[in-house]
N, CA, C and O of each residue as an XYZ file, in Angstrom:
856
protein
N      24.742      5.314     -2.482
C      24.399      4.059     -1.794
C      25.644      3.594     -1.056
O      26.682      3.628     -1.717
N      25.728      3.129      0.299
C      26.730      3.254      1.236
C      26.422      1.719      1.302
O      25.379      1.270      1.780
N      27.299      1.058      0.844
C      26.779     -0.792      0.700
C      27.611     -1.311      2.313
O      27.254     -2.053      3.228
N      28.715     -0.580      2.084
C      29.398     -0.857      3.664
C      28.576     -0.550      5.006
O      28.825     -1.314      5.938
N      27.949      0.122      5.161
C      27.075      0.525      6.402
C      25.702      0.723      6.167
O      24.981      1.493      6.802
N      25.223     -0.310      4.826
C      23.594     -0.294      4.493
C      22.711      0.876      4.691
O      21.839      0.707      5.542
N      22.746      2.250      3.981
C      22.221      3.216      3.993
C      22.123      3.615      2.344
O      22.947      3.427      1.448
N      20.716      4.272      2.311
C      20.783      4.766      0.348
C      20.767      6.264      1.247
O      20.571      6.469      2.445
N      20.991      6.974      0.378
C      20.574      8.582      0.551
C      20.259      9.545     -0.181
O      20.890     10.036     -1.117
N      19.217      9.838      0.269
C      18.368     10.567     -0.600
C      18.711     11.525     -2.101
O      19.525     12.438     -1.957
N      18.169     11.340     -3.354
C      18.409     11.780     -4.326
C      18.154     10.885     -5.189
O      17.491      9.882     -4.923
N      18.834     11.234     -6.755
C      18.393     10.460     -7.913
C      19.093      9.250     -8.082
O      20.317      9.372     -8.123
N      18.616      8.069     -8.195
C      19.372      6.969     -8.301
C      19.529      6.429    -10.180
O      18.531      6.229    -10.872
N      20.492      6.330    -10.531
C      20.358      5.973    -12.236
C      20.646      4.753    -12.644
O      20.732      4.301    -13.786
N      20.817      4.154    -11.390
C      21.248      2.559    -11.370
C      20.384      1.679    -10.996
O      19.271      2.203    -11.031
N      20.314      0.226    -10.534
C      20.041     -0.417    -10.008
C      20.050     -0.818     -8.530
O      20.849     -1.730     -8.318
N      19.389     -0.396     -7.453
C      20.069     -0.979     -6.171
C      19.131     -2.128     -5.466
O      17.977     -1.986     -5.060
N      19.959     -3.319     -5.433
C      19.901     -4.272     -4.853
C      20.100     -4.520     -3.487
O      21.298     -4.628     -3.222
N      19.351     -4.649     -2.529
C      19.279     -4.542     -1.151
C      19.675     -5.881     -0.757
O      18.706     -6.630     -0.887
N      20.466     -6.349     -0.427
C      21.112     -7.642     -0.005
C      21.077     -7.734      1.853
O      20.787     -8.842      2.303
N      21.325     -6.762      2.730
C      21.153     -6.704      3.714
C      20.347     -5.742      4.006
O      20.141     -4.852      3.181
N      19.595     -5.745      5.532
C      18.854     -4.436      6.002
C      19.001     -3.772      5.858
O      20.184     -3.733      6.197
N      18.563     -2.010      5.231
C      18.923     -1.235      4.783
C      18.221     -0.343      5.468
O      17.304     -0.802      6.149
N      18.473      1.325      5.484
C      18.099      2.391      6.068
C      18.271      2.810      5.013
O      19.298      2.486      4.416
N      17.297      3.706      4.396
C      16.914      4.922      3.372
C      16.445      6.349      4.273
O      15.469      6.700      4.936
N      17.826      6.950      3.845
C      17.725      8.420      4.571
C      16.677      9.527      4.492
O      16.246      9.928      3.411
N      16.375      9.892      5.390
C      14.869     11.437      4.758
C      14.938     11.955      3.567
O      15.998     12.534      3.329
N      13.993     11.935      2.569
C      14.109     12.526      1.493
C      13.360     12.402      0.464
O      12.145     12.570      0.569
N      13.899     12.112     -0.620
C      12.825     11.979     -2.273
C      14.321     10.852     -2.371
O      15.482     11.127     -2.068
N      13.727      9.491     -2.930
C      14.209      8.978     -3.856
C      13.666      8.594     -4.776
O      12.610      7.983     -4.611
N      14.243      8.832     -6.240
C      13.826      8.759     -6.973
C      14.615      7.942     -8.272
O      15.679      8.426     -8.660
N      14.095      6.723     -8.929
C      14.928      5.717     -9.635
C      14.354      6.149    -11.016
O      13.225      5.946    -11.461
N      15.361      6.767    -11.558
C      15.288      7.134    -13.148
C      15.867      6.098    -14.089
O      16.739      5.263    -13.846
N      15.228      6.315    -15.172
C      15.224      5.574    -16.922
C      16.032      3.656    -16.802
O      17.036      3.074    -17.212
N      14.682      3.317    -15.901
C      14.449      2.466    -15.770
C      15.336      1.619    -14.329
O      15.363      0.392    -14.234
N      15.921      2.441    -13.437
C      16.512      1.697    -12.512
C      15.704      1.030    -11.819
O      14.514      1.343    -11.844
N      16.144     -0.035    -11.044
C      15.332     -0.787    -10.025
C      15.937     -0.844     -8.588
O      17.137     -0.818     -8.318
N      14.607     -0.951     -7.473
C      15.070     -1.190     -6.310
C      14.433     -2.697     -5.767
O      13.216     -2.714     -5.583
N      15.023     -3.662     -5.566
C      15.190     -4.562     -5.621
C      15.525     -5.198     -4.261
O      16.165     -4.448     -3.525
N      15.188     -6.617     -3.678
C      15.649     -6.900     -2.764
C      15.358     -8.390     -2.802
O      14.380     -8.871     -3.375
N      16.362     -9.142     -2.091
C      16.431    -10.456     -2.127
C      17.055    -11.270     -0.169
O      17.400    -10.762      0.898
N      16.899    -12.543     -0.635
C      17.099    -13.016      0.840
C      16.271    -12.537      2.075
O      16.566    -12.492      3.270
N      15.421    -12.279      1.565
C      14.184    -11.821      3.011
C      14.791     -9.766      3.213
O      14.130     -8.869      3.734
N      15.808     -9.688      2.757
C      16.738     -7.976      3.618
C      14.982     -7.140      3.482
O      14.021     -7.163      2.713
N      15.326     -6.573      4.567
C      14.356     -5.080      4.733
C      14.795     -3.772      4.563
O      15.990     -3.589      4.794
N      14.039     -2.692      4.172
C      14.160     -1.182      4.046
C      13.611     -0.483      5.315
O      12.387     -0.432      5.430
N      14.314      0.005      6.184
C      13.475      0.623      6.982
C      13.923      2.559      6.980
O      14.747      2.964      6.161
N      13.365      3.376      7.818
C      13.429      5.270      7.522
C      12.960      5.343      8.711
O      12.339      4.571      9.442
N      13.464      6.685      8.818
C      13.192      7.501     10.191
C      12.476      9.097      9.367
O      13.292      9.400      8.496
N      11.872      9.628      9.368
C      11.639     10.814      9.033
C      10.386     10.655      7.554
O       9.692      9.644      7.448
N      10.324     11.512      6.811
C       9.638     11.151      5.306
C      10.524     10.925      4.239
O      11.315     11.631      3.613
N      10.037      9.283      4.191
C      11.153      8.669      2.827
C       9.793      8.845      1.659
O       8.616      8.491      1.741
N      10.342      9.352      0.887
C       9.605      9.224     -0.561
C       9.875      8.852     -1.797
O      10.318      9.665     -2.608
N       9.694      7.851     -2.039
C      10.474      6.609     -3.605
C       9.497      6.845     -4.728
O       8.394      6.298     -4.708
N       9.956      7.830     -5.934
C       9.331      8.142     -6.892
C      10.465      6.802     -8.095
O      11.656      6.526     -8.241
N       9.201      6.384     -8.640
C       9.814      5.198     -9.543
C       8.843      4.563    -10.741
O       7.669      4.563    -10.372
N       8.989      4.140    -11.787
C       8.479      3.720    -12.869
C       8.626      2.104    -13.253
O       8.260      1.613    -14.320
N       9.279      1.345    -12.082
C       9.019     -0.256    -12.013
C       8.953     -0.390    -10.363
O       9.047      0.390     -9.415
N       8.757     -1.709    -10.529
C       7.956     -2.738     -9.365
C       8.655     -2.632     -8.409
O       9.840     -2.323     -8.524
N       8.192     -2.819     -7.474
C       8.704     -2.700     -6.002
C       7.830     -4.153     -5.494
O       6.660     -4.533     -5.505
N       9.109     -4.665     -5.072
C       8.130     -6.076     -4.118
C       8.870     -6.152     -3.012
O      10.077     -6.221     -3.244
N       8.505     -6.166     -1.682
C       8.686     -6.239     -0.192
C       9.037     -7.643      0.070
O       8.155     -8.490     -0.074
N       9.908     -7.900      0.340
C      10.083     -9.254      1.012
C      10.867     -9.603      1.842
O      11.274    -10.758      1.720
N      11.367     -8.829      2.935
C      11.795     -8.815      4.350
C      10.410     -8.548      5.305
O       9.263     -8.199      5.027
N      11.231     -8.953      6.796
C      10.140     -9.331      8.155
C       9.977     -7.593      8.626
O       8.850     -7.296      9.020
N      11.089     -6.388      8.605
C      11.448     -6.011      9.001
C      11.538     -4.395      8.423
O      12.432     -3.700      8.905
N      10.561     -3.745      7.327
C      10.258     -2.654      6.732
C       9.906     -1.710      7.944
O       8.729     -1.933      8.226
N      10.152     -1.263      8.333
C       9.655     -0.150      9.079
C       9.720      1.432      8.674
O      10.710      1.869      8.086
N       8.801      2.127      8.961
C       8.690      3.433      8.608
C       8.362      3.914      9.524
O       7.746      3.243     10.351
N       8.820      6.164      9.907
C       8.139      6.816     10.933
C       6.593      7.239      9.619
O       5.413      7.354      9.950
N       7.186      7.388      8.120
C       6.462      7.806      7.349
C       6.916      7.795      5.979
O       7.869      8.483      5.614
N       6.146      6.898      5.066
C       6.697      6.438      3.503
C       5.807      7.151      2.777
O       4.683      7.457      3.172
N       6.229      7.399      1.828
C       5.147      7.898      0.676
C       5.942      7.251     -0.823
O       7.136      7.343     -1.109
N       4.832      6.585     -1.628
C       5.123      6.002     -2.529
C       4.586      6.487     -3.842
O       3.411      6.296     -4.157
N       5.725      7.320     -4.858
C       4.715      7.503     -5.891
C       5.271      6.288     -7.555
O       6.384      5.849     -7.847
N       4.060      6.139     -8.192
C       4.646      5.257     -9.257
C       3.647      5.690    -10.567
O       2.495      6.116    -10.492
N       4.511      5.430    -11.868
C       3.900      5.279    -12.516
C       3.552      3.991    -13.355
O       4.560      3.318    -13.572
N       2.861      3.680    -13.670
C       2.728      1.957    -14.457
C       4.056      1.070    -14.015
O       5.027      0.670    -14.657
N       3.690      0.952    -12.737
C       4.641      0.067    -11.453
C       3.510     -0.442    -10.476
O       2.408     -0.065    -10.079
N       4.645     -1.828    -10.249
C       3.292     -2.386     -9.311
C       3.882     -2.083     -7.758
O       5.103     -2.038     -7.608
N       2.912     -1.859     -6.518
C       4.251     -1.794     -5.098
C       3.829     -3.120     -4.383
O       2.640     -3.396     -4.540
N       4.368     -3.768     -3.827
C       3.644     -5.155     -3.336
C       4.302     -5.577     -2.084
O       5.524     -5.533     -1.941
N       3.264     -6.094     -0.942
C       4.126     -6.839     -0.087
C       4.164     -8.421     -0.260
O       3.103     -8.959      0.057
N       5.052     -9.175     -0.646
C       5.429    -10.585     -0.869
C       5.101    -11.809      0.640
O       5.379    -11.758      1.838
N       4.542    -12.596     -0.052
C       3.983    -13.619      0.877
C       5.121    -13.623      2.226
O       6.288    -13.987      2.080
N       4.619    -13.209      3.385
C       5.962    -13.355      4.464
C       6.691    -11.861      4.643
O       7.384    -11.746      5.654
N       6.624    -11.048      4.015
C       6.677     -9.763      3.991
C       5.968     -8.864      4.782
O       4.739     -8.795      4.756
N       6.667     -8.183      5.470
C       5.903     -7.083      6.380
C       6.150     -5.573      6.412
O       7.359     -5.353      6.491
N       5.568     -4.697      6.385
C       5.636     -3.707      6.163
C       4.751     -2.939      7.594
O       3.624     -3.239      7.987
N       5.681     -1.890      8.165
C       4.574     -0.985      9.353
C       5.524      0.119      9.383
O       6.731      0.276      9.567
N       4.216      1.010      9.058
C       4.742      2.657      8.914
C       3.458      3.571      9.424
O       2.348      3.761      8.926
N       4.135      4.088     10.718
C       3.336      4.931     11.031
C       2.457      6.068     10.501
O       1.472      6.575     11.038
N       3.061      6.368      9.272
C       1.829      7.346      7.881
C       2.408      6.458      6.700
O       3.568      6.060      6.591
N       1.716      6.314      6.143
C       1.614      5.712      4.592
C       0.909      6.152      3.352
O      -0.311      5.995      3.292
N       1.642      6.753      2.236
C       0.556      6.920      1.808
C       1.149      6.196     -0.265
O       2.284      5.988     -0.695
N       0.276      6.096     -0.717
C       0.698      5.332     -2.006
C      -0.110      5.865     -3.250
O      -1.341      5.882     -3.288
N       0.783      6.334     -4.344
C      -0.060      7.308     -5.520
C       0.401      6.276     -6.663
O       1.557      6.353     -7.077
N      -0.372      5.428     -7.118
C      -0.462      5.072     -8.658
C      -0.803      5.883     -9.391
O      -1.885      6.408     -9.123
N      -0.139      6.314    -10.508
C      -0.855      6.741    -11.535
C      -1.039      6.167    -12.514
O      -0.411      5.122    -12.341
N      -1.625      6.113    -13.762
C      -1.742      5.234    -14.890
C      -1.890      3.610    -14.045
O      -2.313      3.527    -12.892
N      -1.581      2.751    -14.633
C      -1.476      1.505    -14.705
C      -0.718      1.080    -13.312
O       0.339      0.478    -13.500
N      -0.988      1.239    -12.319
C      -0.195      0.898    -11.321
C      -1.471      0.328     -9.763
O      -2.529      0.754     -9.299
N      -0.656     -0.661     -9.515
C      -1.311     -1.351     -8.338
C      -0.942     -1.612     -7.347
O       0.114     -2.242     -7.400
N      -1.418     -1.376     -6.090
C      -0.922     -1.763     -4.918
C      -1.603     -3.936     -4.446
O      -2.624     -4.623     -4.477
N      -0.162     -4.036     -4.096
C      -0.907     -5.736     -3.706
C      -0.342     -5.931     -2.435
O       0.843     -5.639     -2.273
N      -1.098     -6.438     -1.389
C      -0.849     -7.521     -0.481
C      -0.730     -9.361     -0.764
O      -1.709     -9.955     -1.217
N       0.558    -10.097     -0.437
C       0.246    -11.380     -0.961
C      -0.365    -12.085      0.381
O      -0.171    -11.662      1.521
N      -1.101    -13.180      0.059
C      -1.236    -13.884      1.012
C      -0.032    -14.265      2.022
O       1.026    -14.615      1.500
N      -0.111    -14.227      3.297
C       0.509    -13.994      4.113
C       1.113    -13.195      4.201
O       2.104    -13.504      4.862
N       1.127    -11.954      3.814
C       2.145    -10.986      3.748
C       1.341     -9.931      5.119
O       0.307    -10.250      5.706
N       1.968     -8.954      5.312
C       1.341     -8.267      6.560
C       1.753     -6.767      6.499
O       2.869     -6.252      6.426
N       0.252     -6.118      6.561
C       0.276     -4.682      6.305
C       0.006     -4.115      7.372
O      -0.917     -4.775      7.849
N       0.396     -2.774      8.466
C      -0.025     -2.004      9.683
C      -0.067     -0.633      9.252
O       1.098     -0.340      8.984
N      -0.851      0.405      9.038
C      -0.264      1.551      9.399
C      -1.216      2.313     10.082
O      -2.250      2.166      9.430
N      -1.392      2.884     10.823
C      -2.786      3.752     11.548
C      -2.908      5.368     10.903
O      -3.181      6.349     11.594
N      -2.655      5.393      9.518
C      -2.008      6.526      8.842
C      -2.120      6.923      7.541
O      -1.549      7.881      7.019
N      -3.391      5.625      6.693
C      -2.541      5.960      5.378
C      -4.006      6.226      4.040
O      -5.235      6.298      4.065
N      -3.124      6.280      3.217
C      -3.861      6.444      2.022
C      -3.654      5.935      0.602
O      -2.884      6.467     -0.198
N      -4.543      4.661      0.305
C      -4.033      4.372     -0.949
C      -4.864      4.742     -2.188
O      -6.089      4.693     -2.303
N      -3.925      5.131     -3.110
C      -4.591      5.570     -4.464
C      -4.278      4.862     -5.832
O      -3.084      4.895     -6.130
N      -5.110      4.228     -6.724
C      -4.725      3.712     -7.896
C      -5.412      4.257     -9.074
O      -6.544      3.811     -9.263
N      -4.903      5.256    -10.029
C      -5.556      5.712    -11.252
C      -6.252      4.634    -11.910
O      -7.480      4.575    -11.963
N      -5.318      3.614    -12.511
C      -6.185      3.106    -13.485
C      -5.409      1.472    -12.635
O      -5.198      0.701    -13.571
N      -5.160      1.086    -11.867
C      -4.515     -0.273    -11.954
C      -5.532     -0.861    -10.622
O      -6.722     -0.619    -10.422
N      -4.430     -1.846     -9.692
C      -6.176     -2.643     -8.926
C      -5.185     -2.153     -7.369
O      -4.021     -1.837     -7.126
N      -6.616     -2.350     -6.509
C      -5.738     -2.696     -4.991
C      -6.430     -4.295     -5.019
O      -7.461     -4.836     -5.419
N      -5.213     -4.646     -4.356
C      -5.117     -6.209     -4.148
C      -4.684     -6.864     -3.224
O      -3.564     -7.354     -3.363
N      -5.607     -7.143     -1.674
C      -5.514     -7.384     -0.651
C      -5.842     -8.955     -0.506
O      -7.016     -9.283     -0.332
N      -4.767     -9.996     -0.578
C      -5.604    -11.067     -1.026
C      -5.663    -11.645      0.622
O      -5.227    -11.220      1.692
N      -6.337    -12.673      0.256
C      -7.229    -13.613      1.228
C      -5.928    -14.263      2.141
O      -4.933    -14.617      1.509
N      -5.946    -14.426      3.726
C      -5.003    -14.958      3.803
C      -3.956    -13.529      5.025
O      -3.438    -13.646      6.136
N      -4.097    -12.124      3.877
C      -3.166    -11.431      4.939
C      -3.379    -10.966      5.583
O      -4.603    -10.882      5.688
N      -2.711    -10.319      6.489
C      -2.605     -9.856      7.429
C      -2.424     -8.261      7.808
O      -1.344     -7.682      7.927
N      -3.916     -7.609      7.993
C      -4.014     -6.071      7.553
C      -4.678     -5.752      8.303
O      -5.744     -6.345      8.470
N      -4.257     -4.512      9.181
C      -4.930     -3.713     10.210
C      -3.850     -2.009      9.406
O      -2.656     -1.712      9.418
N      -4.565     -1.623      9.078
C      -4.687      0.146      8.835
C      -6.051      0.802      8.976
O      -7.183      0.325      8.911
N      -5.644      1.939      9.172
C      -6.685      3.134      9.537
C      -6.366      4.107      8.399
O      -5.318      4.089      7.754
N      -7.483      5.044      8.203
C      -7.262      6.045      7.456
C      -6.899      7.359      7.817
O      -7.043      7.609      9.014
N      -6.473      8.253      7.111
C      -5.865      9.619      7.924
C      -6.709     10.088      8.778
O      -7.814      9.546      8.774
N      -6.451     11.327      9.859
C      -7.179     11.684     10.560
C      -7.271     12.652      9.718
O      -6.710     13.031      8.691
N      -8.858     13.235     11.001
C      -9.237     15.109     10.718
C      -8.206     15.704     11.058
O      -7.448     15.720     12.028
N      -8.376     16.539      9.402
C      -7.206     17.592      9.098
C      -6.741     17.454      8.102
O      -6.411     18.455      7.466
N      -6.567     16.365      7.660
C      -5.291     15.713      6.687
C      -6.696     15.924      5.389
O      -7.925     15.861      5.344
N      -5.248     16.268      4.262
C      -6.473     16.433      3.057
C      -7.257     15.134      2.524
O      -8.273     15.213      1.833
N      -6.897     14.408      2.769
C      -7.709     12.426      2.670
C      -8.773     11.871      3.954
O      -9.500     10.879      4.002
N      -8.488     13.090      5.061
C      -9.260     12.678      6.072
C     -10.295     11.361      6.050
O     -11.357     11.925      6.312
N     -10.456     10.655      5.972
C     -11.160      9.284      6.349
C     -11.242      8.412      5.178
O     -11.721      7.279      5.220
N     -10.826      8.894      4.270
C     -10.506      7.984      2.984
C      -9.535      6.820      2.647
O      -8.880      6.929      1.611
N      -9.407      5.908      3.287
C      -8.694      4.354      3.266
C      -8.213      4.164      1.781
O      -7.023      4.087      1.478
N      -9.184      4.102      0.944
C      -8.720      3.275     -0.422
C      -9.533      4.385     -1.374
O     -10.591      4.838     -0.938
N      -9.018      4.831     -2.714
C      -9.532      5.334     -3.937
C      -9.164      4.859     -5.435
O      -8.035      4.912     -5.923
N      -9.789      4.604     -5.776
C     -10.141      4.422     -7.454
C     -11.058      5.007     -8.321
O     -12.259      4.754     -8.418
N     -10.197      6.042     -9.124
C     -11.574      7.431     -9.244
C     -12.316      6.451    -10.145
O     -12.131      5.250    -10.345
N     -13.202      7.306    -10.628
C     -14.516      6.993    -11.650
C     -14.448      6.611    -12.978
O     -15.418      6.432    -13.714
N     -12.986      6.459    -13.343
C     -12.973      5.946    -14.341
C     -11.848      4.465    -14.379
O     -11.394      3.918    -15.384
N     -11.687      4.196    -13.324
C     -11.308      2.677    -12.965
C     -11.919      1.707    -12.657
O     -12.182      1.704    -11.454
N     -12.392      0.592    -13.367
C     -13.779      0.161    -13.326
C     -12.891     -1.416    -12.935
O     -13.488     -2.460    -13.196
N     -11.586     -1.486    -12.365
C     -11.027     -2.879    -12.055
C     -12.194     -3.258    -10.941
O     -13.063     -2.512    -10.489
N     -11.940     -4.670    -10.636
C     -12.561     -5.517     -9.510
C     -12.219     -5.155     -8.423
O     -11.247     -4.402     -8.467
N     -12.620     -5.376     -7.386
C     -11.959     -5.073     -6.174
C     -12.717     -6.501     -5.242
O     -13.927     -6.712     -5.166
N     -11.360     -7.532     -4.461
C     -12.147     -7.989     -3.883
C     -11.643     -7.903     -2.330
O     -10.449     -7.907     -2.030
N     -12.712     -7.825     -1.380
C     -12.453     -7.639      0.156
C     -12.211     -8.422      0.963
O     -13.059     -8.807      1.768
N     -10.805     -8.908      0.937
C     -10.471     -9.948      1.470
C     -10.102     -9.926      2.910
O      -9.067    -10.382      3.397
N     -10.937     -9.423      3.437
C     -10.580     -9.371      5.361
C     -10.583    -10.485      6.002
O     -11.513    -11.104      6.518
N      -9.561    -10.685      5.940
C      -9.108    -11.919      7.154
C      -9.429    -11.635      8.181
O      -9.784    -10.512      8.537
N      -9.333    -12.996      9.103
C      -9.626    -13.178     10.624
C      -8.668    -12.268     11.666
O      -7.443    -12.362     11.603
N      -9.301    -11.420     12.586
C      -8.574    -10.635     13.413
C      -8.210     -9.268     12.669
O      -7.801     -8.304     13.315
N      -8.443     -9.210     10.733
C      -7.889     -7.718      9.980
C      -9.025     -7.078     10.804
O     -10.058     -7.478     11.341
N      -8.328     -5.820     10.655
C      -9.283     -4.356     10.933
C      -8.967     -3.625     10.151
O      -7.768     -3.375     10.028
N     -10.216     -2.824      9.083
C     -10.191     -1.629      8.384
C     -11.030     -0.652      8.634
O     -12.240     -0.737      8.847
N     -10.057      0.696      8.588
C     -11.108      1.632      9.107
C     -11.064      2.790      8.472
O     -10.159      3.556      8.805
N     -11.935      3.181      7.497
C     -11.931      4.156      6.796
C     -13.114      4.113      5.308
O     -13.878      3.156      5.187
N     -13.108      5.045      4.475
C     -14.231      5.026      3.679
C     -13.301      4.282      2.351
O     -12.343      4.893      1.878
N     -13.633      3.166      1.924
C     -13.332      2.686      0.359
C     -14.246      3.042     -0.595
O     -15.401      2.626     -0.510
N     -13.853      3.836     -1.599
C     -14.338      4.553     -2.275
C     -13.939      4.606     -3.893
O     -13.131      5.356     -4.442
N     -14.861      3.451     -4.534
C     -14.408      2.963     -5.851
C     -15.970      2.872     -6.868
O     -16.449      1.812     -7.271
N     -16.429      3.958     -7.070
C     -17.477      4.255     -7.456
C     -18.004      3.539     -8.587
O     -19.218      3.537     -8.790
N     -17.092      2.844     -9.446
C     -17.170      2.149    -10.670
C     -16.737      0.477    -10.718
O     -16.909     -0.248    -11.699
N     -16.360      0.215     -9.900
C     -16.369     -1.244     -9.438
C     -17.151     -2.203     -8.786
O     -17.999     -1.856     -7.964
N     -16.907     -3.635     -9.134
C     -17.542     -3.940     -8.388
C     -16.948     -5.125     -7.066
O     -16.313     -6.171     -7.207
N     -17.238     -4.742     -6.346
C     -16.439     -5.091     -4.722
C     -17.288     -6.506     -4.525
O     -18.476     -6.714     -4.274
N     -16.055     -7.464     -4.768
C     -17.035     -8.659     -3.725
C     -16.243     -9.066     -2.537
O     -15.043     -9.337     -2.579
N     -17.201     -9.099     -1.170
C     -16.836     -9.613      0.290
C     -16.328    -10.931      0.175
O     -16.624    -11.880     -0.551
N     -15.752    -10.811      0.792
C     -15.050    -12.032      1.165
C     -14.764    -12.527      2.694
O     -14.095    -13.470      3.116
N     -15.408    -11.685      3.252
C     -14.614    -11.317      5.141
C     -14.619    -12.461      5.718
O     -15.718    -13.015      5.706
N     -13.846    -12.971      6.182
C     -14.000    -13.977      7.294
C     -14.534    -13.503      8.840
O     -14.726    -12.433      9.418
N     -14.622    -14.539      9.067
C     -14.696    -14.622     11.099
C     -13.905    -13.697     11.687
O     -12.709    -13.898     11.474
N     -14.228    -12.484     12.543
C     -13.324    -11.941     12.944
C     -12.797    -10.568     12.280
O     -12.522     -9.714     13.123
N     -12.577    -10.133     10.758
C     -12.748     -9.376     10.162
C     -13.810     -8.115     10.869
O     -14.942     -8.158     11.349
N     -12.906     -7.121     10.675
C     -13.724     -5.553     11.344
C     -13.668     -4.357     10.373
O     -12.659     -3.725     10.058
N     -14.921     -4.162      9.960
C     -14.551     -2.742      8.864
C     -15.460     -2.248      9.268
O     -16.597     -2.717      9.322
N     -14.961     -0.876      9.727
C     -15.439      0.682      9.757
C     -15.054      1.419      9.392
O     -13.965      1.975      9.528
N     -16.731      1.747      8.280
C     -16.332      2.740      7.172
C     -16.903      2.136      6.624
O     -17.295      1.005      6.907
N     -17.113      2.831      5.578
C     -18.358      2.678      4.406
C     -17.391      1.976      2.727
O     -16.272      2.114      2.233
N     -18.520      1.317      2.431
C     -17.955      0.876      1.213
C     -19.097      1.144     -0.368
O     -20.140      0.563     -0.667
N     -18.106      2.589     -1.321
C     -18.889      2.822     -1.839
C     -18.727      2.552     -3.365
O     -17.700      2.973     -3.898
N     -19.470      2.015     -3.970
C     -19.280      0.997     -5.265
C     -20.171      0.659     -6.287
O     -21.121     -0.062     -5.984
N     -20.075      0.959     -7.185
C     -20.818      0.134     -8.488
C     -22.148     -1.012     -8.273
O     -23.318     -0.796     -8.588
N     -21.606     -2.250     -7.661
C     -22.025     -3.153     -7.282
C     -21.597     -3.679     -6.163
O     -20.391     -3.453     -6.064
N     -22.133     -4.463     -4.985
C     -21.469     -5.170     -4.148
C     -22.262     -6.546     -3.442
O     -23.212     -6.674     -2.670
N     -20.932     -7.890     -4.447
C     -21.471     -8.748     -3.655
C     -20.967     -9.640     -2.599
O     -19.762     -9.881     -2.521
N     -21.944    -10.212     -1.667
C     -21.520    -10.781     -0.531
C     -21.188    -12.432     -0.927
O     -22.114    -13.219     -1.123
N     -20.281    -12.691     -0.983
C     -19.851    -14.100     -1.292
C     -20.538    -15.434     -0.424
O     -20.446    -15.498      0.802
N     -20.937    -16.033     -0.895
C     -21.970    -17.079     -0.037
C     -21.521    -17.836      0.970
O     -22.285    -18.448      1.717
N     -19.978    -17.860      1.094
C     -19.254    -18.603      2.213
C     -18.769    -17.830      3.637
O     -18.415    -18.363      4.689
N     -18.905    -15.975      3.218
C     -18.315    -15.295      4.170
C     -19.057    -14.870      5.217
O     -20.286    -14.844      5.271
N     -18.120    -14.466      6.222
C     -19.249    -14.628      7.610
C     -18.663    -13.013      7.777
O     -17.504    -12.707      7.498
N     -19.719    -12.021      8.300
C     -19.593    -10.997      9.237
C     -20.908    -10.167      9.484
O     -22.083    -10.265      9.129
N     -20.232     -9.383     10.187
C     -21.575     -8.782     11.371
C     -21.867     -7.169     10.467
O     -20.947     -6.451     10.074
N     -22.901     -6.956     10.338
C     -23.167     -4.918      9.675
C     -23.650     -4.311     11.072
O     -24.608     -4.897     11.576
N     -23.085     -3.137     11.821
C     -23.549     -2.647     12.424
C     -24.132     -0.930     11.631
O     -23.209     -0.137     11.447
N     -25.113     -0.599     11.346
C     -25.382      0.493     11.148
C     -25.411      1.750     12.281
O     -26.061      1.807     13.325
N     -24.459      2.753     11.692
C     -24.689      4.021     12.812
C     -24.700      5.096     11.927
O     -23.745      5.646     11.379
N     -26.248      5.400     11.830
C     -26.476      7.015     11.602
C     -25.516      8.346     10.897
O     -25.973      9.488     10.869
């Protein structure tokens, strides 16, 4: 960790690193062992050029304007990854692997972009709350996730609720076979792609349009 010229570089970290200013994380695997944390305070951002990949076993919370990625991949185990109210995150591929007990969250006001990605949670929740600010797409044809936005296999039976804000766009298949999904969409809210689920209900206050295509 290069604290003088704000750069981590790639490899095993056994410490703690605290991001105090903007930071650049070099191409690679990082990975925070027996219990280190990556951490950040005062709004500072993480941004990468190439494939950054942060393998880690605690929380990650976003809370700079200024995250940028060409391409992140996030793996965790019983860790939460989160973007913090005011927090922004845009990475041209994204993709996020919970395993066990681990959740991806958006906070209200916080703001998610990627035209690229794929999120996965074994057993923990995705949590897009009401309020943020989210336009992603799902991988293209080719890619082994091809049109798959969001997964929670069949034996994750958390809630899921669909909190599409005004102006969000989602586009891809959510696919949580054992849950049950309640709408929430506001005015303006755009999802294409299918939503496939346990149960699904439409909340009595939310407004949007179903276009069916074949």
């Amino acid at each position: 960790w290069d604290k003088t010229n704000n750069k981590v570089y790639a490899g095993y970290h056994p410490t703690d690193i605290t991001i105090k200013n903007d930071t650049v994380f070099e191409e690679g695997k990082h990975c925070f062992i027996n219990g280190a944390e990556l951490s950040f305070i005062a709004g500072a951002s993480m941004s990468g050029t190439g494939r950054v990949q942060i393998v880690t076993t605690e929380d990650i919370s976003l809370k700079g304007a200024a995250n940028n990625f060409e391409d992140l991949e996030i793996y965790m185990t019983n860790a939460d990854f989160g973007i913090a109210a005011q927090g922004v995150l845009t990475a041209g591929r994204m993709r996020f692997f919970g395993v066990g007990n681990s959740s991806f969250e958006v906070d209200a006001q916080g703001e998610l972009t990627s035209g690229d990605i794929y999120i996965y949670s074994e057993e923990g929740m995705i949590d897009i709350q009401a309020g943020a600010d989210v336009d992603i797409t799902a991988p293209p044809s080719g890619d082994p996730f091809e049109g798959l936005l969001m997964y929670m296999p069949w034996d994750n039976t958390n809630d899921f609720m669909l909190n599409g804000g005004s102006g969000n766009v989602w586009r891809g298949l959510i696919l949580m076979p054992t849950a049950e999904v309640t709408y929430n969409g506001g005015a303006g809210f755009e999802l294409y792609g299918q939503v496939i689920a346990e149960t699904f209900l439409i909340n009595g206050d939310a407004e949007g349009d179903i276009y069916f295509v074949s």
